[in-house]
XYZ file of C-alpha atoms in Angstrom:
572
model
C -18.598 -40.878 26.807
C -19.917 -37.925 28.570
C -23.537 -37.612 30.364
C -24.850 -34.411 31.919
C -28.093 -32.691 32.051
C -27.173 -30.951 28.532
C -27.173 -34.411 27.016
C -25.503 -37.587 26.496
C -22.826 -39.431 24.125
C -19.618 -39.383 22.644
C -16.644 -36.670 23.065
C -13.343 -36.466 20.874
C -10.544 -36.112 22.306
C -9.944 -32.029 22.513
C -6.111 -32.288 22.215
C -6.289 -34.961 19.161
C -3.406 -33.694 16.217
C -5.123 -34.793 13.327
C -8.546 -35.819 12.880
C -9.356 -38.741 10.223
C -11.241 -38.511 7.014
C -12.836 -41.758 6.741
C -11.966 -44.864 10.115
C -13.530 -48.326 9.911
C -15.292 -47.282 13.478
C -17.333 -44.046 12.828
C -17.197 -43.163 16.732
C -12.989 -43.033 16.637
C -11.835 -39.961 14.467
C -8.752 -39.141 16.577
C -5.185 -39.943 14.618
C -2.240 -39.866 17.100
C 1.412 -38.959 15.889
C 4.441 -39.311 16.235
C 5.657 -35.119 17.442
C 9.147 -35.940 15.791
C 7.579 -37.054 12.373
C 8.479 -33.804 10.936
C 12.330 -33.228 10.249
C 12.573 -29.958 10.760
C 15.276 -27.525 8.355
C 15.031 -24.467 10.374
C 17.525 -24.918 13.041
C 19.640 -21.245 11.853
C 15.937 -19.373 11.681
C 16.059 -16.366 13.653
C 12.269 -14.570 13.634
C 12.835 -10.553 12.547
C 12.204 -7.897 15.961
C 8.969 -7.487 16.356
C 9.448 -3.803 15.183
C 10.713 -4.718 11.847
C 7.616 -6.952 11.184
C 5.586 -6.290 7.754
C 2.869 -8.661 8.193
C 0.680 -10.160 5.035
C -2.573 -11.822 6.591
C -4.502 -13.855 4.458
C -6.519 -16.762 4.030
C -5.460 -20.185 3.358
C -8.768 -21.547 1.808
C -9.013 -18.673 -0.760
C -5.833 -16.744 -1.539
C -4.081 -19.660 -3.512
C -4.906 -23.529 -5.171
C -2.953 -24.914 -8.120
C -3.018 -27.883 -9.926
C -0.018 -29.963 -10.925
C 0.322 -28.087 -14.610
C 0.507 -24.989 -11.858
C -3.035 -23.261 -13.117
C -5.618 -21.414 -10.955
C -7.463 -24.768 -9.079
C -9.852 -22.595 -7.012
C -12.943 -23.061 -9.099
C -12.797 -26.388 -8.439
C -11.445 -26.887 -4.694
C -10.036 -24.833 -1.838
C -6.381 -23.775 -0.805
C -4.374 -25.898 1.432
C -1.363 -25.297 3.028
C 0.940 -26.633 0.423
C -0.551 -24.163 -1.871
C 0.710 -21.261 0.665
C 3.878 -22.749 -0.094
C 3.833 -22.666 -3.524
C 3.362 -18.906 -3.511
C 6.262 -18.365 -1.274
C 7.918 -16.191 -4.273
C 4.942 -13.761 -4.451
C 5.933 -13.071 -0.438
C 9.111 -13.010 -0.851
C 9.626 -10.590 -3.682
C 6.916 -7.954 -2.150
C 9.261 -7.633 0.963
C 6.789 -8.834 3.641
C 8.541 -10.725 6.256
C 5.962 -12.444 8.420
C 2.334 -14.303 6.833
C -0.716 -14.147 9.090
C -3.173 -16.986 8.893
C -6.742 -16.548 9.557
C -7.447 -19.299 11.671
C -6.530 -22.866 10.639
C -7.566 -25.361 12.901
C -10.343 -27.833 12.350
C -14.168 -25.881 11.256
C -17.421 -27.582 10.773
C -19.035 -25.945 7.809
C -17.823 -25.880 4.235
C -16.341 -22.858 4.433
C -15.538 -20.584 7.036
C -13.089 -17.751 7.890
C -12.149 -19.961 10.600
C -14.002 -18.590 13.633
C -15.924 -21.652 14.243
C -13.104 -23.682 15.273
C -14.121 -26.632 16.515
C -11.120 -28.954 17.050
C -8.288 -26.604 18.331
C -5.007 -28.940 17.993
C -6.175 -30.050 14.799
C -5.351 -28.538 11.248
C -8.443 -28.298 9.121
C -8.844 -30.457 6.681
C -9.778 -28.997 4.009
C -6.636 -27.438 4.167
C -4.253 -30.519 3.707
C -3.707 -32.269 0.703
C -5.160 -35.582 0.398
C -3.599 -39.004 -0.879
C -4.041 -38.749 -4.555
C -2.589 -35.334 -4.977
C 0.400 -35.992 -2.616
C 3.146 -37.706 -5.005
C 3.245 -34.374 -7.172
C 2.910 -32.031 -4.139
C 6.059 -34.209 -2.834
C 7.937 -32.964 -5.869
C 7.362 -29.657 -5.567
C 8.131 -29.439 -1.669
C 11.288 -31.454 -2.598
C 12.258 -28.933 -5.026
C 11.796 -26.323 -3.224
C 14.204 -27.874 -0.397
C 16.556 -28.780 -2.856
C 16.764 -25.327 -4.870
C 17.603 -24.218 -0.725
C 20.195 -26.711 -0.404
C 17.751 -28.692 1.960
C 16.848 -32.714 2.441
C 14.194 -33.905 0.663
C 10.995 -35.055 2.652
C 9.589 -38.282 2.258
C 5.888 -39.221 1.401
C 5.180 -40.783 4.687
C 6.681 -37.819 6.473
C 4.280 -35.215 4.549
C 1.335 -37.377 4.415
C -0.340 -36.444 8.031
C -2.228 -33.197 7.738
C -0.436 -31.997 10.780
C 2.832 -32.194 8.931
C 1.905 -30.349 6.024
C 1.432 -27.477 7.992
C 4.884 -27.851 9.761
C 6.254 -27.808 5.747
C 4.616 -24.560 5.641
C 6.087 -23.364 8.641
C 9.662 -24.743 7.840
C 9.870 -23.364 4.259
C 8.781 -20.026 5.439
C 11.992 -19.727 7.787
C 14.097 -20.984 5.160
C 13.062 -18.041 2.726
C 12.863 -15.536 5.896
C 9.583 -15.192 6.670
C 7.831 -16.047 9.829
C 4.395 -17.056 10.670
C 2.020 -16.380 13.077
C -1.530 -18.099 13.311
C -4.743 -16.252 14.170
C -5.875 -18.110 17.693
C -9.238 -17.843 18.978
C -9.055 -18.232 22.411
C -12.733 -15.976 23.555
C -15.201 -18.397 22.995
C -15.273 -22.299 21.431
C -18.035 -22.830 18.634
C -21.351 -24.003 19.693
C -24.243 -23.002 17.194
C -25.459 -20.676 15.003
C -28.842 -20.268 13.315
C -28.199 -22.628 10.953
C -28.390 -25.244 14.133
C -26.364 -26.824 16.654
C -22.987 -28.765 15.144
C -20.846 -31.374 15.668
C -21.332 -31.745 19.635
C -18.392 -34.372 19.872
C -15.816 -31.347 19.921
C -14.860 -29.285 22.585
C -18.328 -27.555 22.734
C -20.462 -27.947 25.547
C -17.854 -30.602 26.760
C -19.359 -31.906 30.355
C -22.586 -31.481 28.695
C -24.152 -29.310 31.035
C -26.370 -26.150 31.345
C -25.218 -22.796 30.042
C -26.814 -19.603 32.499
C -25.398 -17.581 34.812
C -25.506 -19.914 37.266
C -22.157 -21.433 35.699
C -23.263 -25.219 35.900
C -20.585 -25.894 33.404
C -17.138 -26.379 34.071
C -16.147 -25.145 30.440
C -18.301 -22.616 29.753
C -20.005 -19.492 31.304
C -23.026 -18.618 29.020
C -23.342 -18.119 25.136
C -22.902 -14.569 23.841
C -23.032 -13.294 20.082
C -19.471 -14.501 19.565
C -20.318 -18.334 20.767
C -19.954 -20.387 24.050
C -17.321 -18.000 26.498
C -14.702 -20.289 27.975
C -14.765 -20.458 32.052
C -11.351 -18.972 32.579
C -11.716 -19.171 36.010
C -11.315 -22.759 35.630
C -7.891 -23.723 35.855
C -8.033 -27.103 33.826
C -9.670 -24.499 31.019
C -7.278 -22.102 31.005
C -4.910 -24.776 30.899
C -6.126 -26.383 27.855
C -6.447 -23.281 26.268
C -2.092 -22.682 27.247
C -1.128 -25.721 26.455
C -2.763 -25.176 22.900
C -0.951 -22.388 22.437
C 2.216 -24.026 23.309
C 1.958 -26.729 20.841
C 2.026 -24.046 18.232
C 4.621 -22.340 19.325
C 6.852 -25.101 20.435
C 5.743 -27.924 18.091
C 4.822 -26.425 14.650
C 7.383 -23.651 15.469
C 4.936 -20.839 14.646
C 6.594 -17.317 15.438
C 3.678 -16.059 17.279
C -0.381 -15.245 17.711
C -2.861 -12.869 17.102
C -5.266 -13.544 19.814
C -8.946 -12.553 18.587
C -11.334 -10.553 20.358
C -8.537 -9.737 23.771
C -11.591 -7.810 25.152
C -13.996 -9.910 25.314
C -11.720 -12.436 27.379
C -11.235 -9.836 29.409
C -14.643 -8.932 30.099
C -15.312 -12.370 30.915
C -13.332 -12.736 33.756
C -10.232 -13.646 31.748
C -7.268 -11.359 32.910
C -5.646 -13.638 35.061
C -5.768 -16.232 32.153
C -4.469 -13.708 29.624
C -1.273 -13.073 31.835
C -0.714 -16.655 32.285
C -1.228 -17.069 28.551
C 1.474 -14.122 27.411
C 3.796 -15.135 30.072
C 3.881 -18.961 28.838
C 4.418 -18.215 25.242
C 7.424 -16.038 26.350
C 8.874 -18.132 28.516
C 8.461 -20.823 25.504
C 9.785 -18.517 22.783
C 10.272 -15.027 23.397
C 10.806 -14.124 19.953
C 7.225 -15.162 19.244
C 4.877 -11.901 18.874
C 2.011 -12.217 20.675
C -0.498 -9.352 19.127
C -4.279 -8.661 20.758
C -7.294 -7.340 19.552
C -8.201 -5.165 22.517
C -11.212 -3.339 22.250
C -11.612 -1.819 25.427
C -11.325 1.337 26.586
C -8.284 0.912 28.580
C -6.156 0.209 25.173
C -2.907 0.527 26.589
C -3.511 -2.198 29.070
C -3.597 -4.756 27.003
C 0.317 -4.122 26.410
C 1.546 -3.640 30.026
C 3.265 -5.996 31.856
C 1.711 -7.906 34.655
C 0.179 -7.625 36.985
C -1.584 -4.552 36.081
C -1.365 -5.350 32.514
C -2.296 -8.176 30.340
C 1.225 -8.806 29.227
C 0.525 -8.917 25.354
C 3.436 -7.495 22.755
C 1.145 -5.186 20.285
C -2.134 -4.571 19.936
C -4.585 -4.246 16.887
C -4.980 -0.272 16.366
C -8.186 0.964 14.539
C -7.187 5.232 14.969
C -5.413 5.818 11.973
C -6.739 3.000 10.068
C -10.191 4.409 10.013
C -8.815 7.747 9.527
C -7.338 7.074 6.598
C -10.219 5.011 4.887
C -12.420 8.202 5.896
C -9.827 10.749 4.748
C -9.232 8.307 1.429
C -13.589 8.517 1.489
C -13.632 12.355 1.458
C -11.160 12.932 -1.518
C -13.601 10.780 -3.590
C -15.628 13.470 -3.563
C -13.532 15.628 -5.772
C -11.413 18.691 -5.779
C -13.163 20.947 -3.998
C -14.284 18.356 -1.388
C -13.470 19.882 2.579
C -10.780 17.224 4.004
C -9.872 17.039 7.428
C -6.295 15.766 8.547
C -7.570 15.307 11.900
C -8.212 12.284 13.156
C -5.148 11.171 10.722
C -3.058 13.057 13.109
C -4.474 11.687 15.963
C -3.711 8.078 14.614
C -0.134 8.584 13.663
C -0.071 10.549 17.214
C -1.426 7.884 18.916
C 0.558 5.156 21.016
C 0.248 2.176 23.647
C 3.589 2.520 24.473
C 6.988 1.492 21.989
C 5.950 3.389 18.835
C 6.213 0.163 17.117
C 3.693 -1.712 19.555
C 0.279 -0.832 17.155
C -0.710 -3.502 14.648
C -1.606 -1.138 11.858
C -3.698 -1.775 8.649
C -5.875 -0.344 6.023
C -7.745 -3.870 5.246
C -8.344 -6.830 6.928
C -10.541 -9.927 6.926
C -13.694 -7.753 8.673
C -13.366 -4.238 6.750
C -13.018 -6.448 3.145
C -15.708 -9.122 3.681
C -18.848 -9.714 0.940
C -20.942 -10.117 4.041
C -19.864 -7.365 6.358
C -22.093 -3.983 6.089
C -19.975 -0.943 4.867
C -16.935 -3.628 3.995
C -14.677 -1.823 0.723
C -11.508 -1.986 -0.387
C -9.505 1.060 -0.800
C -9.335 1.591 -4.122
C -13.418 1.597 -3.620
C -13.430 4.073 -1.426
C -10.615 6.215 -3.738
C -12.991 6.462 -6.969
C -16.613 4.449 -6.101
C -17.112 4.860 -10.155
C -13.870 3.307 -11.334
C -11.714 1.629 -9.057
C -8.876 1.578 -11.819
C -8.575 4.943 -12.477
C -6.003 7.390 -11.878
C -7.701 8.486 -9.000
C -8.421 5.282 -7.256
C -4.443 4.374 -8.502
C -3.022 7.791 -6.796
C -5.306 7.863 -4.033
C -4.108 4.172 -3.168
C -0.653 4.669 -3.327
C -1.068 7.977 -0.746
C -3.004 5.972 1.709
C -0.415 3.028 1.375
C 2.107 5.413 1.730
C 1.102 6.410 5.228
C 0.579 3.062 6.262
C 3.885 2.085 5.599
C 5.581 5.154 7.093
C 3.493 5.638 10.319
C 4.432 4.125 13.954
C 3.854 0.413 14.328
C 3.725 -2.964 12.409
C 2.090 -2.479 9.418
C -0.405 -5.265 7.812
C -1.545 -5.925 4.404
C -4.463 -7.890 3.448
C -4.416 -10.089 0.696
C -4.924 -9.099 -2.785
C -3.963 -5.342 -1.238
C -0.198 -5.170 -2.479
C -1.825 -5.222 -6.075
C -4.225 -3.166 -6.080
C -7.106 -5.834 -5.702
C -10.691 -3.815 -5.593
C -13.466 -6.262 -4.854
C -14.353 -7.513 -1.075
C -13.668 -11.164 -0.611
C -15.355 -14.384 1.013
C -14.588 -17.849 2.631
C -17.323 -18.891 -0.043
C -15.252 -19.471 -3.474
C -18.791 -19.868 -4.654
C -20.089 -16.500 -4.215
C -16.763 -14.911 -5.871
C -14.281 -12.573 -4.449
C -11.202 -14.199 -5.038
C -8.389 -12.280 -5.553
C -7.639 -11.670 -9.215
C -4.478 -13.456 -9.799
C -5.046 -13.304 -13.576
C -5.151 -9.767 -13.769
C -1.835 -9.452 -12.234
C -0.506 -12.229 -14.796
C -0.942 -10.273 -17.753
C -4.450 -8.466 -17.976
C -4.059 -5.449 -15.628
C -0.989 -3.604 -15.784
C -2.163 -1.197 -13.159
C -2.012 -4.322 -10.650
C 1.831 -4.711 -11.629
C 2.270 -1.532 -11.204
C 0.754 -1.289 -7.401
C 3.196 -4.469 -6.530
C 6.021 -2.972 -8.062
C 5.308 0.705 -6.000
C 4.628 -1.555 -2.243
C 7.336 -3.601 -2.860
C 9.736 -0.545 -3.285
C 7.916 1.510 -0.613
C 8.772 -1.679 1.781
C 12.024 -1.466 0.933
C 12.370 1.620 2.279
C 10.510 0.833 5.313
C 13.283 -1.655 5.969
C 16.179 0.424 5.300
C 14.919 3.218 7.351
C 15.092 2.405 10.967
C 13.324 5.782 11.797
C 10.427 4.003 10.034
C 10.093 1.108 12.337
C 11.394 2.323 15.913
C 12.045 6.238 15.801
C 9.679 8.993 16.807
C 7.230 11.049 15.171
C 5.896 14.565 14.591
C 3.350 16.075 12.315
C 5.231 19.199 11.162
C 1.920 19.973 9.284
C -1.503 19.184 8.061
C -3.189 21.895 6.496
C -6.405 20.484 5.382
C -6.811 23.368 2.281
C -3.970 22.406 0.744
C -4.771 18.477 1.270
C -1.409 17.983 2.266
C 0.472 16.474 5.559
C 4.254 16.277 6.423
C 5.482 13.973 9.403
C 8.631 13.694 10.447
C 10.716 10.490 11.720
C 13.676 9.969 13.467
C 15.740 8.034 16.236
C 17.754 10.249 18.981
C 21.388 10.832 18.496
C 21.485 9.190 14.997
C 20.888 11.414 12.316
C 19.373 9.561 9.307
C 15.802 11.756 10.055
C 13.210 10.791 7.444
C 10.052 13.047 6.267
C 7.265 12.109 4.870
C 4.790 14.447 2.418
C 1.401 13.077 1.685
C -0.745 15.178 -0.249
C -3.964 14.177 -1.475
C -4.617 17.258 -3.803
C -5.608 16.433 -7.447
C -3.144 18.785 -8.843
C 0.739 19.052 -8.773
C 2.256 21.341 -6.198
C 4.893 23.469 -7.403
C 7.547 25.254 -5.387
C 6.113 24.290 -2.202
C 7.765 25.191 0.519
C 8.232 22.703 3.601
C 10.327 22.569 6.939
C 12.768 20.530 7.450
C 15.149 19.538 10.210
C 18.479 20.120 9.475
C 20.468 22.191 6.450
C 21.940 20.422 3.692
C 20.801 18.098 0.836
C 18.264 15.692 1.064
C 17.433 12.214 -0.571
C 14.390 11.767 -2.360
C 14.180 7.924 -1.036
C 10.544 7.360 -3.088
C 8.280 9.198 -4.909
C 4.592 7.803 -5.321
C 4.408 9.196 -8.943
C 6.925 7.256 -10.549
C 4.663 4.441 -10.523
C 1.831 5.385 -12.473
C 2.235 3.886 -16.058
C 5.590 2.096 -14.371
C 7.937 3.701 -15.320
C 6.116 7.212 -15.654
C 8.136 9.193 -18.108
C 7.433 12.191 -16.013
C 6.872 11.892 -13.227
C 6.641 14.938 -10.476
C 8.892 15.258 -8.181
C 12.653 16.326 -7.492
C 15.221 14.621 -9.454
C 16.252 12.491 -6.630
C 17.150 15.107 -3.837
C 16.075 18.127 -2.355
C 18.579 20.860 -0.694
C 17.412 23.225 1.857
C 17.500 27.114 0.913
C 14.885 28.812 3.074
C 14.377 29.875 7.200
C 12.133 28.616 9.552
C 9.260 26.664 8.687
C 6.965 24.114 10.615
C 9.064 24.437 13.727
C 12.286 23.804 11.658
C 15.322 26.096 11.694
C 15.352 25.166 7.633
C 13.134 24.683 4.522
C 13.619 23.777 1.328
C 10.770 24.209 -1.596
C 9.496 20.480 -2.907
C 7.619 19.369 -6.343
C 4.793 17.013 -5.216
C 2.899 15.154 -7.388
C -0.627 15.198 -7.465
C -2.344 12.638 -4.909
C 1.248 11.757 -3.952
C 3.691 10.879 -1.633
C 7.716 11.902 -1.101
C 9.920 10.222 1.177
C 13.142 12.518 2.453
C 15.983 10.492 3.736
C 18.682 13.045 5.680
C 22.502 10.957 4.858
């Protein structure tokens, strides 16, 4: 019981697991548990290097609910984690090796991305399945462990809310893929203009005065983005380690995207951020710890102490905007000017490692119903029909060059299948993504999973993809087309990329390329139009060099690229 001159009454405890549903004593919402409740069946997972991430981000309230006869639930009630779990497969098959939660911990309104966090050790709990549907959400976890030669759980260890999340986490390692949780560590959540919420969380805490006069030993003031924390406080700072410890170390997450870096930062929150990166490695140094880092010092955010913030990768938005422009400008049509520009500038661009940019062409903010100027990409391919050829091809090139360019590479749900309306928290308001369609209705959605499941593939096998170097050998805006080049020092397997986002088929045309010989066609974009495309363009499977110098190249070779397409080269 807290009194202050912000107020008086009741506080729950901020580092509470689990908060109840319904107690006998309204005032006493805190469940504690037992840490060790949760057997664990990861002991032989081993997270994937950081620079051979492919990261899926989505959210767990809206990407997936089922019932027990396994239909679409979300009409009726939200995802939980369980239902993550149930579309493990989906994940699996597509390639991506790491899922990226908006955030889950405990949020006061109906529905919510999850930026309103209120209760930061706590899972949400609209997100955990309740009583009556856990005996046949027990047989499918049990099958799952089973069908992975696994112990089954029993009810009482996958009752607590807290555990179901840990299930999550532990079936991920078993089928390889890791998970790291969206952590929101720049401000707590106070109000909004829809009034002030629960104040028994961590908000407003001592119950003091807000102002720059810092009264509060919490907080510092409240900006657009909520109640800042007072990092200079060490019991603050602490609170806001030790929280991310418990992921780490207790749910055995695999790492963090820390939201909104920058505006810690500008709140006096350096010294916390080092503390904070250095912690989690010295916990688990094979958990990524990724920032969004705003400022204009980007490359700080990735340097080690104590001139930099310590962080792994950072969020990148160069090439990402580049390429929704670029995608923007061929909507126009044929004879539509294109610049390559600022695409070149992306690709070019680096914090360090060439794998340390988190790269995307969606996310939660450019795809939300609410968010001014928010499209997918197959909007911004063909505005007039987003199923179209040219909202298909136009994909698949952008898609290409996210998957091929320096960094980690993110995809946001519903984007591996070609999904083309913006999204929301509210199920209510629509925007789901359009499992259905992919079921049966739509082949052009099984074709776009089929064509980023097979470009992934090739991201993985090629480790000039995910570590090497990179040159633009050209970009001639005219011709709408763009060659990079990719390789690793001393070993040889070279890979180049040709993007070209011309409407019609190029014939004979002549590229550089770095060294003599034959040449692997590793993908072609076209083939997966109509899946299989009976003919497509391209070049039989290889290309072998026959020309001089081009592009800075000793060699060339003359290539058939499809229209609006993409060819990968792979030198044996």
């Amino acid at each position: 019981f807290v009194e202050g001159a912000g107020g008086r009454g009741w506080k729950r405890d901020p580092f509470a697991r689990e908060l109840a549903t319904t107690t006998a004593d309204p005032d006493w919402v805190c469940v504690v548990r037992d840490a060790a409740s949760y057997p664990w069946h990861d002991s032989g997972w081993r997270p994937p290097a950081f620079s051979d991430l492919v990261i899926y981000q989505l959210h767990t309230g809206t990407w997936w609910a089922r019932d027990e006869a396994a239909n679409d639930a979300r009409a009726t009630r939200g995802g939980t984690f369980l239902d993550v779990a149930d579309k493990l497969e989906h994940l699996v098959s597509l390639g991506v090796n790491a899922i990226q939660l908006l955030p889950i911990q405990e949020f006061e309104t109906s529905t919510s991305m999850g930026y309103n966090g209120t209760d930061m050790f706590s899972p949400e709990l609209e997100y955990c399945v309740t009583s009556d549907e856990l005996p046949w959400r027990l047989d499918q976890v049990n099958a799952a462990l089973a069908s992975l030669g696994q112990r089954e759980l029993t009810a009482v260890q996958l009752a607590p809310g807290i555990n179901q999340l840990k299930c999550l986490v532990d079936l991920c390692h078993l089928r390889g893929v890791a998970v790291i949780l969206d952590q929101v560590y720049n401000h707590a959540f106070g109000h909004d203009d829809r009034g002030s919420f629960d104040d028994r969380t961590i908000w407003f805490y001592d119950r003091q005065e807000f102002g720059d006069d810092n009264r509060s030993l919490y907080f510092t003031n409240q900006t657009w983005i909520g109640p800042v924390f007072a990092y200079w406080n060490d019991w603050v700072s602490q609170f806001l380690i030790d929280n991310a410890r418990f992921y780490i170390d207790e749910c055995h997450v695999d790492g963090a995207r820390y939201d909104e870096v920058s505006a810690i930062s500008n709140h006096g929150g350096d010294d916390f951020c080092r503390r904070l990166t250095e912690t989690v490695r010295a916990t688990n140094p094979a958990a990524i710890q990724i920032a969004e880092y705003w400022n204009g010092d980007r490359a700080r955010a990735v340097q080690p102490p104590p001139g930099g913030l310590g962080f792994d990768a950072e969020l990148a938005d160069g090439l990402r905007d580049a390429v929704r422009g670029l995608v923007q400008q061929a909507s126009f049509g044929i004879s539509a000017p294109l610049d390559f520009a600022a695409v070149c500038d992306g690709l070019l661009a680096t914090v360090g490692d060439s794998w340390r940019l988190n790269q995307c062409l969606e996310n939660h903010d450019l795809t939300y119903a609410g968010h001014g100027g928010a499209a997918r990409v197959p909007l911004l391919a063909s505005p007039q029909d987003r199923r179209n050829w040219y909202a298909r091809s136009r994909s698949r090139a952008a898609t290409c060059l996210l998957m091929t360019a320096p960094g980690i590479p993110t995809l946001f749900m519903g984007e591996e299948f070609l999904e083309d309306k913006n999204w929301s928290d509210d199920r209510a308001a629509g925007g789901l993504i359009w499992w259905e369609g992919l079921a049966g209705t739509d082949s052009s959605m099984r074709d776009f999973l089929r064509f980023c499941s097979d470009l992934i593939a090739v991201r993985h096998a090629e480790p000039a993809l995910r570590t090497g170097s990179i040159r633009v050998s050209r970009a001639e805006n005219f011709e709408r087309v763009l060659a990079m080049h990719r390789w690793i020092e001393g070993e040889g397997r070279d890979v180049v990329v040709v993007v070209s986002f011309d409407e019609l088929p190029k014939h004979g045309y002549r590229i550089g390329l770095p060294s003599p010989g034959d040449w692997r066609e590793a993908f072609n974009s076209d083939v997966y139009d109509a899946f299989p495309n009976p003919a497509p363009v391209g070049n039989g499977g290889h290309v072998r060099t026959d020309g001089g110098p081009m592009d800075g190249f000793a060699v060339s070779a003359s290539l058939e690229i499809p229209a609006n397409g993409a060819l990968i080269l792979v030198r044996p």
